[in-house]
Amino acid sequence: MPAAEQVLLHSVTMRLLLQSLLLVSCLHLAATFPKGCYPSEEEGLKTFRCSNAQLTEVPRDIPNDTNKLYLDSNRIPFLPRDAFRDLPLLLELDLSHNSIASVESGAFRGLAEHLHSLDLSSNRLVSISKDAFSNLKAKVNLSNNPWLCDCRLQELIRAVDLVVGSSSGIVCHSSAQEEHVGKAFLQVMADTDFCNVYKKTTDIAMLVTMFGWFAMVISYLVYYVRQNQEDARRHLEYLKSLPSKQRRSEESSTISTVV
């Protein structure tokens, strides 16, 4: 076989081999990703999309060089601690339109340095501790959730940086004061300090408890004094009813017992 043909055959063989390896690699990667999830590149950023993929938890096999992660329109019910700890380069995280009702403290740990956008809108959030967003500098969207308007939500709103225009979507679904229901929380906050109201309520409860204990102690002391007085009166009447010699003996015995 001429040398030229050998070179051409070798070149074709190598090309087919490389294509086969690439195909196998792609099939392997596709197999490790959850159904409905796929990587891509958008505007020079590595993106991983799992939108509307029927997920019930945060996937574990997300490439750790991902910059934009879309987990929107799924059925994820909660975010556990360290859910995104292996994604140090994440810039945007979309968790909107899920069933998230609970966010554990430390769920976003490891994202503080780079994350600049976090979407938690249209979930089932009622109450979250501000500690769940500790050190997070991202713009956060918390709109369209069934919020309980109380001191906890007030502390959360003051701790996070809300997406511009999203505050009007943070509406009181429930509240200790019925007139707040259906109103935007920031509007209610302008007139009500929930944490101050909570502190006053707690102080009143403590005062009532202390007064109750004080009343019980006083009642016991009064009962104890009256009981002793009654016992002393009965003993005195008993002594008076005794003959004089026996009475003196009883009195001496009583004095000796007292001494």
Short mmCIF file of N, CA and C in Angstrom, two decimals, residues 74-142:
data_model
loop_
_atom_site.label_atom_id
_atom_site.label_comp_id
_atom_site.label_asym_id
_atom_site.label_seq_id
_atom_site.Cartn_x
_atom_site.Cartn_y
_atom_site.Cartn_z
N ASN A 74 -39.93 23.37 39.29
CA ASN A 74 -39.83 21.98 39.71
C ASN A 74 -40.70 21.75 40.95
N ARG A 75 -40.41 20.69 41.68
CA ARG A 75 -41.21 20.37 42.88
C ARG A 75 -40.32 20.22 44.10
N ILE A 76 -39.27 20.99 44.16
CA ILE A 76 -38.32 20.93 45.28
C ILE A 76 -39.00 21.49 46.54
N PRO A 77 -39.10 20.72 47.65
CA PRO A 77 -39.83 21.17 48.83
C PRO A 77 -39.00 21.92 49.87
N PHE A 78 -37.68 21.69 49.89
CA PHE A 78 -36.85 22.40 50.87
C PHE A 78 -35.40 22.41 50.40
N LEU A 79 -34.62 23.30 51.02
CA LEU A 79 -33.20 23.42 50.69
C LEU A 79 -32.39 23.01 51.92
N PRO A 80 -31.66 21.90 51.85
CA PRO A 80 -30.87 21.43 53.00
C PRO A 80 -29.58 22.21 53.16
N ARG A 81 -28.94 22.01 54.27
CA ARG A 81 -27.63 22.61 54.54
C ARG A 81 -26.61 22.18 53.47
N ASP A 82 -25.80 23.13 53.03
CA ASP A 82 -24.74 22.87 52.05
C ASP A 82 -25.26 22.34 50.71
N ALA A 83 -26.45 22.76 50.33
CA ALA A 83 -27.05 22.28 49.07
C ALA A 83 -26.24 22.69 47.85
N PHE A 84 -25.48 23.79 47.95
CA PHE A 84 -24.75 24.31 46.79
C PHE A 84 -23.25 24.52 47.10
N ARG A 85 -22.75 23.78 48.06
CA ARG A 85 -21.37 24.01 48.53
C ARG A 85 -20.31 23.69 47.48
N ASP A 86 -20.65 22.84 46.48
CA ASP A 86 -19.67 22.45 45.46
C ASP A 86 -19.74 23.33 44.21
N LEU A 87 -20.37 24.50 44.34
CA LEU A 87 -20.51 25.41 43.20
C LEU A 87 -19.91 26.77 43.54
N PRO A 88 -18.60 26.83 43.71
CA PRO A 88 -17.95 28.07 44.16
C PRO A 88 -17.98 29.21 43.14
N LEU A 89 -18.27 28.91 41.87
CA LEU A 89 -18.25 29.94 40.83
C LEU A 89 -19.66 30.38 40.42
N LEU A 90 -20.66 29.98 41.20
CA LEU A 90 -22.05 30.28 40.84
C LEU A 90 -22.35 31.78 40.98
N LEU A 91 -22.92 32.35 39.91
CA LEU A 91 -23.27 33.76 39.88
C LEU A 91 -24.78 33.98 39.99
N GLU A 92 -25.55 33.11 39.36
CA GLU A 92 -27.00 33.25 39.36
C GLU A 92 -27.64 31.92 39.74
N LEU A 93 -28.66 32.00 40.60
CA LEU A 93 -29.37 30.80 41.05
C LEU A 93 -30.86 31.07 41.02
N ASP A 94 -31.57 30.33 40.17
CA ASP A 94 -33.01 30.51 40.01
C ASP A 94 -33.74 29.31 40.60
N LEU A 95 -34.46 29.54 41.70
CA LEU A 95 -35.24 28.50 42.38
C LEU A 95 -36.71 28.85 42.40
N SER A 96 -37.13 29.71 41.52
CA SER A 96 -38.52 30.17 41.49
C SER A 96 -39.48 29.06 41.04
N HIS A 97 -40.76 29.23 41.40
CA HIS A 97 -41.82 28.31 41.00
C HIS A 97 -41.53 26.86 41.39
N ASN A 98 -41.15 26.68 42.66
CA ASN A 98 -41.01 25.35 43.25
C ASN A 98 -42.01 25.21 44.39
N SER A 99 -41.75 24.28 45.29
CA SER A 99 -42.62 24.09 46.47
C SER A 99 -41.83 24.31 47.75
N ILE A 100 -40.81 25.13 47.67
CA ILE A 100 -39.90 25.32 48.81
C ILE A 100 -40.64 25.99 49.98
N ALA A 101 -40.68 25.27 51.10
CA ALA A 101 -41.32 25.78 52.31
C ALA A 101 -40.34 25.93 53.45
N SER A 102 -39.14 25.39 53.27
CA SER A 102 -38.13 25.43 54.34
C SER A 102 -36.74 25.61 53.75
N VAL A 103 -35.96 26.49 54.38
CA VAL A 103 -34.57 26.73 53.98
C VAL A 103 -33.71 26.58 55.23
N GLU A 104 -32.90 25.53 55.26
CA GLU A 104 -32.06 25.31 56.44
C GLU A 104 -30.93 26.34 56.50
N SER A 105 -30.52 26.64 57.73
CA SER A 105 -29.39 27.54 57.91
C SER A 105 -28.14 26.91 57.29
N GLY A 106 -27.44 27.65 56.45
CA GLY A 106 -26.26 27.12 55.77
C GLY A 106 -26.56 26.55 54.40
N ALA A 107 -27.80 26.69 53.92
CA ALA A 107 -28.16 26.16 52.60
C ALA A 107 -27.36 26.83 51.49
N PHE A 108 -27.02 28.11 51.68
CA PHE A 108 -26.29 28.86 50.65
C PHE A 108 -24.83 29.07 51.01
N ARG A 109 -24.35 28.27 51.97
CA ARG A 109 -22.96 28.40 52.40
C ARG A 109 -22.02 28.11 51.23
N GLY A 110 -21.01 28.94 51.07
CA GLY A 110 -20.06 28.79 50.00
C GLY A 110 -20.35 29.65 48.79
N LEU A 111 -21.51 30.35 48.80
CA LEU A 111 -21.90 31.18 47.65
C LEU A 111 -21.72 32.68 47.91
N ALA A 112 -21.28 33.02 49.09
CA ALA A 112 -21.24 34.43 49.48
C ALA A 112 -20.31 35.27 48.60
N GLU A 113 -19.22 34.70 48.13
CA GLU A 113 -18.22 35.49 47.41
C GLU A 113 -18.66 35.90 46.01
N HIS A 114 -19.37 35.01 45.29
CA HIS A 114 -19.64 35.28 43.88
C HIS A 114 -21.11 35.48 43.53
N LEU A 115 -22.02 34.83 44.25
CA LEU A 115 -23.44 34.88 43.88
C LEU A 115 -23.96 36.31 43.90
N HIS A 116 -24.61 36.73 42.80
CA HIS A 116 -25.16 38.09 42.77
C HIS A 116 -26.66 38.10 42.46
N SER A 117 -27.26 36.92 42.23
CA SER A 117 -28.70 36.87 41.96
C SER A 117 -29.29 35.58 42.50
N LEU A 118 -30.31 35.70 43.37
CA LEU A 118 -30.98 34.54 43.96
C LEU A 118 -32.49 34.75 43.87
N ASP A 119 -33.17 33.86 43.14
CA ASP A 119 -34.60 33.99 42.93
C ASP A 119 -35.34 32.89 43.68
N LEU A 120 -36.09 33.28 44.73
CA LEU A 120 -36.91 32.36 45.51
C LEU A 120 -38.39 32.71 45.39
N SER A 121 -38.74 33.40 44.36
CA SER A 121 -40.13 33.83 44.19
C SER A 121 -41.04 32.66 43.85
N SER A 122 -42.33 32.84 44.15
CA SER A 122 -43.36 31.85 43.80
C SER A 122 -43.06 30.48 44.38
N ASN A 123 -42.81 30.44 45.68
CA ASN A 123 -42.64 29.19 46.40
C ASN A 123 -43.68 29.13 47.53
N ARG A 124 -43.40 28.38 48.59
CA ARG A 124 -44.35 28.24 49.70
C ARG A 124 -43.72 28.71 51.02
N LEU A 125 -42.88 29.71 50.93
CA LEU A 125 -42.18 30.22 52.10
C LEU A 125 -43.13 31.00 53.00
N VAL A 126 -43.16 30.64 54.26
CA VAL A 126 -43.98 31.33 55.26
C VAL A 126 -43.09 32.12 56.21
N SER A 127 -41.97 31.51 56.57
CA SER A 127 -41.04 32.15 57.51
C SER A 127 -39.65 31.56 57.32
N ILE A 128 -38.62 32.42 57.33
CA ILE A 128 -37.22 31.98 57.23
C ILE A 128 -36.40 32.81 58.21
N SER A 129 -35.45 32.16 58.85
CA SER A 129 -34.52 32.89 59.70
C SER A 129 -33.54 33.68 58.83
N LYS A 130 -33.19 34.86 59.28
CA LYS A 130 -32.22 35.66 58.54
C LYS A 130 -30.86 34.98 58.46
N ASP A 131 -30.59 34.04 59.37
CA ASP A 131 -29.31 33.32 59.38
C ASP A 131 -29.13 32.46 58.12
N ALA A 132 -30.23 32.11 57.47
CA ALA A 132 -30.14 31.31 56.25
C ALA A 132 -29.44 32.08 55.13
N PHE A 133 -29.43 33.42 55.23
CA PHE A 133 -28.81 34.26 54.21
C PHE A 133 -27.55 34.95 54.74
N SER A 134 -26.98 34.38 55.78
CA SER A 134 -25.82 34.98 56.42
C SER A 134 -24.67 35.20 55.43
N ASN A 135 -24.15 36.43 55.40
CA ASN A 135 -23.02 36.85 54.56
C ASN A 135 -23.32 36.85 53.06
N LEU A 136 -24.57 36.59 52.68
CA LEU A 136 -24.93 36.57 51.27
C LEU A 136 -25.10 38.00 50.76
N LYS A 137 -24.44 38.32 49.64
CA LYS A 137 -24.49 39.67 49.08
C LYS A 137 -25.37 39.76 47.83
N ALA A 138 -25.98 38.66 47.46
CA ALA A 138 -26.77 38.60 46.23
C ALA A 138 -28.06 39.40 46.34
N LYS A 139 -28.55 39.85 45.19
CA LYS A 139 -29.88 40.44 45.11
C LYS A 139 -30.89 39.29 45.22
N VAL A 140 -31.86 39.43 46.12
CA VAL A 140 -32.77 38.33 46.41
C VAL A 140 -34.20 38.71 46.05
N ASN A 141 -34.90 37.77 45.41
CA ASN A 141 -36.31 37.95 45.07
C ASN A 141 -37.14 37.02 45.96
N LEU A 142 -37.96 37.58 46.85
CA LEU A 142 -38.77 36.81 47.80
C LEU A 142 -40.26 36.99 47.54
#
